[in-house]
Short mmCIF file of C-alpha atoms and ligand atoms in Angstrom, two decimals:
data_model
loop_
_atom_site.label_atom_id
_atom_site.label_comp_id
_atom_site.label_asym_id
_atom_site.label_seq_id
_atom_site.Cartn_x
_atom_site.Cartn_y
_atom_site.Cartn_z
CA MET R 544 104.06 176.65 155.15
CA GLU R 545 103.73 172.89 155.30
CA GLU R 546 106.20 171.16 152.97
CA LYS R 547 104.53 168.85 150.45
CA LYS R 548 106.33 165.51 149.98
CA GLU R 549 106.12 164.16 146.42
CA GLN R 550 105.62 160.39 146.44
CA GLU R 551 106.56 158.41 143.35
CA VAL R 552 103.55 156.59 141.90
CA PHE R 553 104.10 152.85 141.47
CA SER R 554 101.90 150.74 139.22
CA MET R 555 100.07 147.71 140.57
CA PRO R 556 98.92 145.06 138.10
CA ARG R 557 95.53 143.59 138.89
CA ILE R 558 93.87 140.18 138.69
CA GLY R 559 92.71 139.64 135.10
CA ASP R 560 95.39 141.94 133.59
CA PRO R 561 97.99 140.61 131.14
CA ALA R 562 101.22 140.15 133.14
CA PRO R 563 103.46 143.18 132.45
CA GLU R 564 106.28 142.16 130.09
CA PHE R 565 109.96 142.37 130.97
CA LYS R 566 113.32 140.98 129.96
CA ALA R 567 115.72 140.28 132.85
CA VAL R 568 119.05 138.74 133.80
CA THR R 569 118.64 135.80 136.19
CA THR R 570 120.73 133.10 137.84
CA GLN R 571 119.56 130.80 135.02
CA GLY R 572 120.28 133.19 132.12
CA GLU R 573 118.05 135.75 130.45
CA VAL R 574 114.30 135.48 130.92
CA ASN R 575 111.54 137.04 128.81
CA PHE R 576 108.45 137.20 130.94
CA PRO R 577 105.74 136.07 130.43
CA GLY R 578 106.62 135.03 126.83
CA ASP R 579 109.03 132.25 127.88
CA TYR R 580 106.28 130.69 129.98
CA LYS R 581 103.48 130.51 127.38
CA GLY R 582 101.48 127.31 127.85
CA LYS R 583 102.59 126.96 131.49
CA TRP R 584 101.51 128.48 134.78
CA SER R 585 104.16 130.54 136.52
CA ILE R 586 104.60 132.04 139.96
CA LEU R 587 106.61 135.25 140.01
CA PHE R 588 107.54 136.13 143.57
CA SER R 589 109.65 138.82 145.20
CA HIS R 590 111.61 138.81 148.41
CA PRO R 591 113.30 141.70 150.24
CA ALA R 592 117.00 140.84 150.10
CA ASP R 593 119.59 138.08 149.71
CA PHE R 594 121.39 136.76 152.83
CA THR R 595 118.42 137.40 155.13
CA PRO R 596 116.88 134.72 157.36
CA VAL R 597 113.18 134.79 156.46
CA CYS R 598 114.05 134.86 152.74
CA THR R 599 116.49 131.97 153.19
CA SER R 600 113.81 129.85 154.88
CA GLU R 601 111.40 130.71 152.05
CA PHE R 602 113.85 129.91 149.25
CA MET R 603 114.76 126.58 150.80
CA THR R 604 111.08 125.68 151.19
CA PHE R 605 110.15 126.72 147.65
CA ALA R 606 113.16 124.90 146.14
CA HIS R 607 112.28 121.79 148.18
CA MET R 608 108.74 121.88 146.74
CA GLU R 609 109.72 122.91 143.19
CA GLU R 610 109.15 119.48 141.64
CA LYS R 611 105.58 119.45 143.00
CA PHE R 612 104.89 122.80 141.34
CA ASN R 613 106.53 121.65 138.08
CA GLU R 614 104.35 118.51 138.07
CA ALA R 615 101.35 120.86 138.13
CA ASN R 616 102.73 122.60 135.00
CA CYS R 617 103.98 125.57 137.02
CA GLN R 618 107.40 127.25 136.94
CA LEU R 619 108.84 129.41 139.73
CA ILE R 620 110.69 132.72 139.24
CA GLY R 621 112.09 134.75 142.14
CA LEU R 622 113.22 138.38 142.35
CA SER R 623 115.05 140.64 144.75
CA ILE R 624 116.62 144.09 144.48
CA ASP R 625 120.11 142.61 144.52
CA GLY R 626 122.73 141.95 141.84
CA LEU R 627 123.53 138.71 140.06
CA TYR R 628 126.75 137.98 142.00
CA SER R 629 124.99 138.47 145.32
CA HIS R 630 122.28 136.05 144.14
CA ILE R 631 124.86 133.46 143.09
CA ALA R 632 126.80 133.78 146.36
CA TRP R 633 123.60 133.49 148.43
CA LEU R 634 122.35 130.41 146.55
CA ARG R 635 125.79 128.78 146.94
CA THR R 636 125.72 129.49 150.68
CA ILE R 637 122.25 127.96 150.97
CA LYS R 638 123.43 124.79 149.22
CA GLU R 639 126.72 124.46 151.04
CA LYS R 640 125.98 125.63 154.57
CA ILE R 641 122.33 125.98 155.53
CA GLU R 642 120.32 123.27 157.21
CA TYR R 643 116.76 124.17 158.17
CA LYS R 644 113.83 122.01 159.27
CA GLY R 645 115.44 118.84 157.94
CA MET R 646 116.24 120.47 154.57
CA LYS R 647 119.89 120.59 153.58
CA ASP R 648 122.02 120.56 150.41
CA ILE R 649 119.19 122.51 148.76
CA GLU R 650 119.95 123.64 145.22
CA VAL R 651 117.81 126.50 143.92
CA THR R 652 117.41 125.73 140.22
CA PHE R 653 114.62 128.16 139.38
CA PRO R 654 115.65 131.61 138.07
CA LEU R 655 116.31 134.44 140.52
CA ILE R 656 116.02 137.84 138.79
CA GLU R 657 118.55 140.60 139.46
CA ASP R 658 116.69 143.87 139.75
CA ILE R 659 119.14 146.45 141.07
CA LYS R 660 117.36 149.26 139.22
CA MET R 661 113.95 148.04 140.48
CA ASP R 662 112.58 148.04 136.92
CA VAL R 663 110.60 144.83 137.40
CA ALA R 664 109.74 145.51 141.05
CA LYS R 665 108.19 148.87 140.12
CA LYS R 666 106.17 147.36 137.25
CA TYR R 667 104.69 144.78 139.59
CA GLY R 668 104.01 147.01 142.61
CA MET R 669 106.57 145.09 144.65
CA ILE R 670 107.96 148.29 146.17
CA GLN R 671 105.62 149.59 148.83
CA PRO R 672 107.42 152.69 150.16
CA ASN R 673 105.71 152.88 153.52
CA GLU R 674 106.98 149.36 154.24
CA ASP R 675 110.42 149.91 152.64
CA ASN R 676 111.48 151.94 149.63
CA THR R 677 114.49 149.91 148.58
CA LYS R 678 113.42 146.35 149.41
CA ALA R 679 110.62 144.46 147.67
CA VAL R 680 107.76 143.22 149.83
CA ARG R 681 106.89 139.51 149.63
CA ALA R 682 104.65 139.58 146.55
CA VAL R 683 103.33 136.51 144.73
CA PHE R 684 101.83 136.68 141.22
CA PHE R 685 100.15 133.60 139.74
CA VAL R 686 100.22 133.86 135.93
CA ASP R 687 98.23 131.43 133.78
CA PRO R 688 99.30 129.73 130.51
CA LYS R 689 97.88 132.67 128.51
CA GLY R 690 99.97 135.20 130.45
CA ILE R 691 97.06 136.54 132.51
CA ILE R 692 97.47 137.39 136.21
CA ARG R 693 95.09 135.11 138.09
CA ALA R 694 95.92 135.72 141.75
CA ILE R 695 98.09 138.09 143.77
CA ILE R 696 99.21 137.76 147.38
CA TYR R 697 101.27 140.33 149.30
CA TYR R 698 103.02 139.77 152.63
CA PRO R 699 105.09 142.24 154.66
CA LEU R 700 108.85 141.89 155.15
CA SER R 701 108.65 140.18 158.53
CA LEU R 702 106.22 137.42 157.51
CA GLY R 703 107.35 134.27 155.69
CA ARG R 704 104.84 132.84 153.22
CA ASN R 705 102.91 129.58 153.53
CA PHE R 706 104.03 127.52 150.52
CA ASP R 707 101.41 124.82 151.04
CA GLU R 708 98.82 127.58 150.56
CA LEU R 709 100.49 128.74 147.34
CA TYR R 710 100.31 125.14 146.05
CA ARG R 711 96.68 124.80 147.19
CA ALA R 712 95.76 128.06 145.41
CA LEU R 713 97.45 126.88 142.19
CA ILE R 714 95.63 123.53 142.19
CA ALA R 715 92.32 125.22 143.08
CA MET R 716 92.59 127.67 140.15
CA GLN R 717 93.50 124.85 137.77
CA THR R 718 90.54 122.81 139.07
CA SER R 719 88.26 125.77 138.55
CA ASP R 720 89.45 126.11 134.92
CA GLU R 721 89.29 122.39 134.13
CA PHE R 722 85.95 121.56 135.73
CA GLY R 723 84.08 124.91 135.57
CA VAL R 724 83.56 125.02 139.34
CA ALA R 725 84.51 127.26 142.26
CA THR R 726 86.25 126.09 145.42
CA PRO R 727 85.02 126.85 148.95
CA ALA R 728 87.02 127.98 152.00
CA ASP R 729 90.03 125.79 152.79
CA TRP R 730 89.27 123.52 149.81
CA GLN R 731 91.62 120.64 149.14
CA PRO R 732 91.42 118.13 146.23
CA GLY R 733 88.73 115.57 147.12
CA ASP R 734 86.51 118.10 148.94
CA ASP R 735 83.16 119.06 147.43
CA VAL R 736 83.22 121.93 144.92
CA ILE R 737 80.76 124.76 144.34
CA ILE R 738 78.70 124.98 141.18
CA SER R 739 77.99 128.44 139.80
CA PRO R 740 74.85 130.13 141.16
CA ALA R 741 71.65 129.33 139.26
CA GLY R 742 70.85 131.95 136.63
CA SER R 743 67.11 131.32 136.49
CA CYS R 744 64.25 130.24 138.77
CA GLY R 745 63.94 127.00 136.73
CA THR R 746 67.61 126.06 137.22
CA ALA R 747 67.40 126.91 140.91
CA GLN R 748 64.45 124.53 141.28
CA GLU R 749 66.14 121.75 139.23
CA ARG R 750 69.23 121.94 141.40
CA MET R 751 67.23 121.68 144.59
CA GLU R 752 65.75 118.44 143.22
CA ASP R 753 68.96 116.90 141.75
CA SER R 754 70.20 114.10 144.00
CA ASP R 755 73.83 114.55 142.75
CA ILE R 756 73.85 118.13 143.97
CA ASP R 757 73.81 119.18 147.60
CA CYS R 758 72.09 122.58 148.01
CA LYS R 759 72.32 124.32 151.39
CA ASP R 760 69.97 126.82 149.74
CA TRP R 761 69.23 127.58 146.07
CA PHE R 762 72.30 129.86 145.73
CA PHE R 763 74.79 127.60 147.55
CA CYS R 764 75.09 124.22 145.86
CA THR R 765 78.00 121.80 145.95
CA LYS R 766 78.82 118.54 144.21
CA LYS R 767 81.36 115.76 144.66
CA LEU R 768 84.62 115.93 142.70
CA ASP R 769 86.84 112.97 143.33
CA LYS R 770 90.47 113.64 144.33
CA ASP R 771 91.90 111.26 141.70
CA THR R 772 89.76 112.87 138.97
CA VAL R 773 91.22 116.26 139.90
CA LEU R 774 94.82 115.16 140.26
CA ASN R 775 94.83 112.91 137.17
CA LYS R 776 93.64 115.83 135.07
CA ILE R 777 96.02 118.40 136.52
CA LEU R 778 99.20 116.50 137.25
CA LYS R 779 99.29 114.44 134.05
CA LYS R 780 98.86 117.33 131.59
C1 BEZ B 1332 114.37 138.47 156.22
O1 BEZ B 1332 114.24 137.88 155.14
O2 BEZ B 1332 114.77 137.91 157.21
C2 BEZ B 1332 114.05 139.93 156.28
C3 BEZ B 1332 114.32 140.74 155.22
C4 BEZ B 1332 114.03 142.10 155.31
C5 BEZ B 1332 113.45 142.60 156.47
C6 BEZ B 1332 113.14 141.76 157.51
C7 BEZ B 1332 113.43 140.41 157.42
#
């Protein structure tokens, strides 16, 4: 008889869901998530383990860019399935010894969650057993000021994330909220934005005739949105 292997079922929050709540010990004291971050965007991200090279390159890069994220009203929170003292030792090593791509003396001041029991990792679908059942994959959750999950990105263990893309995604979502527009492929502030598809034949016709709107066809219309207008709104909030 073939033996049946029972696989534990892990939950996966989805875009549009309220971010699952948790209380956790971190390198910056206790954190209540998402309650402590009400009114701000946050990025909750997991990494496989402390004292590993890809993770070290990622932490240095994120810490180096932290001010940029904070200026866009966004706080960073990391997690790995390691204990608090391992986290502290790793962050001290990064600051004291590691030089990478011109970055050195990097102090990680955002919280790093200890999650030895995997309580948080399991709630957020960060454990993907066919990749690894004791290490978190590289998950990224963007949570908005109302505590709603707005975007999720997952990478495997071997692949370091692109932090410029995480910043671009944050600014694009904020632009979408502030200006009621969508953003096309590879959008950067200053590029044209997409206006929502026309909901009636009349609107479709009006758009085709509006000289401020550029319609490739009735369903695909863009308009200009100045870079300074975007950044002044988002970075000065
Ligand atoms: C790393 O961060 O280098 C790493 C961690 C776990 C598996 C593979 C790579």
